[in-house]
One Martini backbone bead per residue (centre of mass of N, CA, C, O) as a GRO file, in nm:
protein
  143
    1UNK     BB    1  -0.096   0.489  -0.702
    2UNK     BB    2  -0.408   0.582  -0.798
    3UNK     BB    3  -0.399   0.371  -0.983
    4UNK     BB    4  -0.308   0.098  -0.858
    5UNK     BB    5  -0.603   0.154  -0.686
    6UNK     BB    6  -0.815   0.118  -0.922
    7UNK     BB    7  -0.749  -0.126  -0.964
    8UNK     BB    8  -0.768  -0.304  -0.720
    9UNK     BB    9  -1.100  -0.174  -0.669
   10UNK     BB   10  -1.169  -0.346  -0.974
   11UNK     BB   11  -1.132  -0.615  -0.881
   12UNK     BB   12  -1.318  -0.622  -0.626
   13UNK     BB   13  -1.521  -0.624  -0.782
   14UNK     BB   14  -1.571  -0.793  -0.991
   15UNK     BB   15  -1.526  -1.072  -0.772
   16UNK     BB   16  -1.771  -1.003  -0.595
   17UNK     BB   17  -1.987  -1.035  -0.872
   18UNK     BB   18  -1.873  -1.335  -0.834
   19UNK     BB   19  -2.012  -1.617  -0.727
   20UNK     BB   20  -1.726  -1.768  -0.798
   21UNK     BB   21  -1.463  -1.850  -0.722
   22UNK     BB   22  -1.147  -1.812  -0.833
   23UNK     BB   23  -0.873  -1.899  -0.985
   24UNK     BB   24  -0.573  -1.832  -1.018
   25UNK     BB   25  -0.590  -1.821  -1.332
   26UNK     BB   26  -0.763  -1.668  -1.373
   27UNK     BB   27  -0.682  -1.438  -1.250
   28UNK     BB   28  -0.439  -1.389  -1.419
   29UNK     BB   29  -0.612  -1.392  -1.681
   30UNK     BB   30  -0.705  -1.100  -1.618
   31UNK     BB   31  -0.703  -0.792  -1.705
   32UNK     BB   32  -0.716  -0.624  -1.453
   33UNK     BB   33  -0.459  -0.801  -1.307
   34UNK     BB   34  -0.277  -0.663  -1.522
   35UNK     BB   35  -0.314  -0.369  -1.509
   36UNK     BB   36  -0.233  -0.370  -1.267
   37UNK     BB   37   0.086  -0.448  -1.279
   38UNK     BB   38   0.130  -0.258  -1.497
   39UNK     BB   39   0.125  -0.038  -1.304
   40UNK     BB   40   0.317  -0.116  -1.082
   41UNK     BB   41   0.566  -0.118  -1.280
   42UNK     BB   42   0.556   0.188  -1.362
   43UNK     BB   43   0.558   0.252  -1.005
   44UNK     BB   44   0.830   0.145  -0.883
   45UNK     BB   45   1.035   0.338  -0.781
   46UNK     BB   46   0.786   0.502  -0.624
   47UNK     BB   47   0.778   0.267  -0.427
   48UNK     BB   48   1.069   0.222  -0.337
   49UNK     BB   49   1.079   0.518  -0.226
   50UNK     BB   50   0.882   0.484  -0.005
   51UNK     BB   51   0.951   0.227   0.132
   52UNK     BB   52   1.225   0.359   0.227
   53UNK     BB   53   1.104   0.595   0.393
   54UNK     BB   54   0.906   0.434   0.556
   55UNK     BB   55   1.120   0.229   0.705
   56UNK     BB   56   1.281   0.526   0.810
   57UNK     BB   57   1.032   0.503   1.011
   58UNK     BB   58   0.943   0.477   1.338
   59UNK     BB   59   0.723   0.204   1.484
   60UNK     BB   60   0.686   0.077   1.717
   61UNK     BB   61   0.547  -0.056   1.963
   62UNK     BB   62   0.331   0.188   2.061
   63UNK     BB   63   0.520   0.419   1.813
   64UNK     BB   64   0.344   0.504   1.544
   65UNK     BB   65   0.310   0.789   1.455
   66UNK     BB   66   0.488   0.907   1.233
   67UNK     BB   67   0.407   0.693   1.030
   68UNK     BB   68   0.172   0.808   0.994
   69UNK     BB   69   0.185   1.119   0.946
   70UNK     BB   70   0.326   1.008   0.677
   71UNK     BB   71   0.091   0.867   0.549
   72UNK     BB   72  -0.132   1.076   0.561
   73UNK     BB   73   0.077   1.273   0.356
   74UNK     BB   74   0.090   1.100   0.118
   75UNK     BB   75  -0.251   1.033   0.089
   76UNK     BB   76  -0.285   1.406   0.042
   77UNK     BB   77  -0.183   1.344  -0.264
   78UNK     BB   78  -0.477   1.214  -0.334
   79UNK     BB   79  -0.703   1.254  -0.493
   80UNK     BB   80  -1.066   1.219  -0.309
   81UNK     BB   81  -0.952   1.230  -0.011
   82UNK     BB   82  -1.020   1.131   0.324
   83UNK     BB   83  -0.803   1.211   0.594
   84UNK     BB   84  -0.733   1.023   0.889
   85UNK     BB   85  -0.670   0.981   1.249
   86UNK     BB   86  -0.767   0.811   1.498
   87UNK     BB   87  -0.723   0.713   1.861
   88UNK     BB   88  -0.498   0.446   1.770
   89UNK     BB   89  -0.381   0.596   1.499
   90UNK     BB   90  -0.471   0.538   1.246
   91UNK     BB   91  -0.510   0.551   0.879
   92UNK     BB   92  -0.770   0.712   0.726
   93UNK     BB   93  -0.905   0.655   0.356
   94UNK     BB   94  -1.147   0.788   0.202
   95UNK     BB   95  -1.341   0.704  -0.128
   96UNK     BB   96  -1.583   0.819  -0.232
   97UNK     BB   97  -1.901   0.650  -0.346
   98UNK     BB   98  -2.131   0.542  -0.432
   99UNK     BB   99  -2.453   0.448  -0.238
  100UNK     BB  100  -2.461   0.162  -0.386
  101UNK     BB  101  -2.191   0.043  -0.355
  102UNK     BB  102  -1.973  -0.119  -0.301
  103UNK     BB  103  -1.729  -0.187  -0.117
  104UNK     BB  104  -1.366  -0.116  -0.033
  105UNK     BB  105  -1.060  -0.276   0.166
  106UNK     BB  106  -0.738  -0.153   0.210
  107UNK     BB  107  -0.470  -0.312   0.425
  108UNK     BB  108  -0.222  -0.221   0.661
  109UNK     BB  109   0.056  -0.211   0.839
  110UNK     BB  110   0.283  -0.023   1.041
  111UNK     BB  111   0.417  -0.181   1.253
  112UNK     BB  112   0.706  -0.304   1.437
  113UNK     BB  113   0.921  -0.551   1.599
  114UNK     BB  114   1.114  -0.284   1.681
  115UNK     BB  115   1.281  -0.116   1.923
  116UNK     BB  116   1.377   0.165   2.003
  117UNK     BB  117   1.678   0.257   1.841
  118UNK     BB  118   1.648   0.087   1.557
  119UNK     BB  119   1.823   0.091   1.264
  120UNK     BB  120   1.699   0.178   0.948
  121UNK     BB  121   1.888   0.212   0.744
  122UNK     BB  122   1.918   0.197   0.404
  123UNK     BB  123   2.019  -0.056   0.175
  124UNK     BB  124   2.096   0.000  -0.170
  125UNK     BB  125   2.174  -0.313  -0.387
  126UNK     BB  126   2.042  -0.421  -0.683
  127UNK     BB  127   1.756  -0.411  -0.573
  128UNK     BB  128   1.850  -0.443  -0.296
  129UNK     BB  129   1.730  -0.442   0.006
  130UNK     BB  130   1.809  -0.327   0.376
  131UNK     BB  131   1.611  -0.367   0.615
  132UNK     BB  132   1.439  -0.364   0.914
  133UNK     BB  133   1.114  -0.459   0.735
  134UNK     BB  134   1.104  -0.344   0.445
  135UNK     BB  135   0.935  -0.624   0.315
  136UNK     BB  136   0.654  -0.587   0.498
  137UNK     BB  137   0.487  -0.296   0.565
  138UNK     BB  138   0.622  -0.089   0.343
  139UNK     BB  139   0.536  -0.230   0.099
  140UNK     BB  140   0.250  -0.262   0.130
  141UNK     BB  141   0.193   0.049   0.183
  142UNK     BB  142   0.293   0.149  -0.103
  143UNK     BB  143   0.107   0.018  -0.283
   0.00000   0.00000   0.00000
């Protein structure tokens, strides 16, 4: 996941850095986004295995605590990174860098719109997911 985070903060410093912003086109034959692909292709199976993990851990609306302090403890496994959760939940990752360097923000939600006691158990069958949100927030809080 560490390698697939500096790819896409790779992109995002990149693309701030032209003036003029990219078409589809450019955008997908960078190196930089074919690498972060690269990477996120090498740790599919990692990245699926945490979505599912993540899936199965309740966030209700208003009572994402549980998934916060799961994110992160996985979050913690990533060398250079200072984490906390904030007064609201929030769960922040800072990777201090350069002091003049520009800024990258990547974010993703965690709570779901099923109400507490909504059975989570993942189902994977021939690579297809299923279970209620899996698709949704932790696709995206995993990779």
């Amino acid at each position: 996941m560490y390698r697939f985070l500096k790819a896409l903060a790779g992109l995002a410093l990149t693309t701030a850095a032209i003036a003029e912003p990219l078409s589809i086109v450019e955008m997908t034959d960078s190196a930089t986004v074919r690498e972060a692909y690269h990477v996120l292709e090498q740790q599919r199976s990692d990245v699926n295995d945490w979505m599912v993990a993540l899936t199965e851990v309740p966030a209700p609306p208003f009572g994402e605590s549980p998934r916060a302090a799961n994110i992160a403890s996985k979050f913690a496994e990533l060398p250079g990174l200072e984490i906390s959760i904030d007064d609201v939940g929030n769960v922040l990752a800072l990777r201090p860098g350069a002091p003049d360097a520009a800024i990258v923000v990547i974010a993703a939600h965690m709570d779901t719109v099923f109400p507490a006691g909504t059975e989570l158990e993942d189902a994977v069958s021939d690579n297809v997911f299923a279970a209620p949100g899996v698709g949704a927030n932790p696709r995206g809080v995993a990779m």
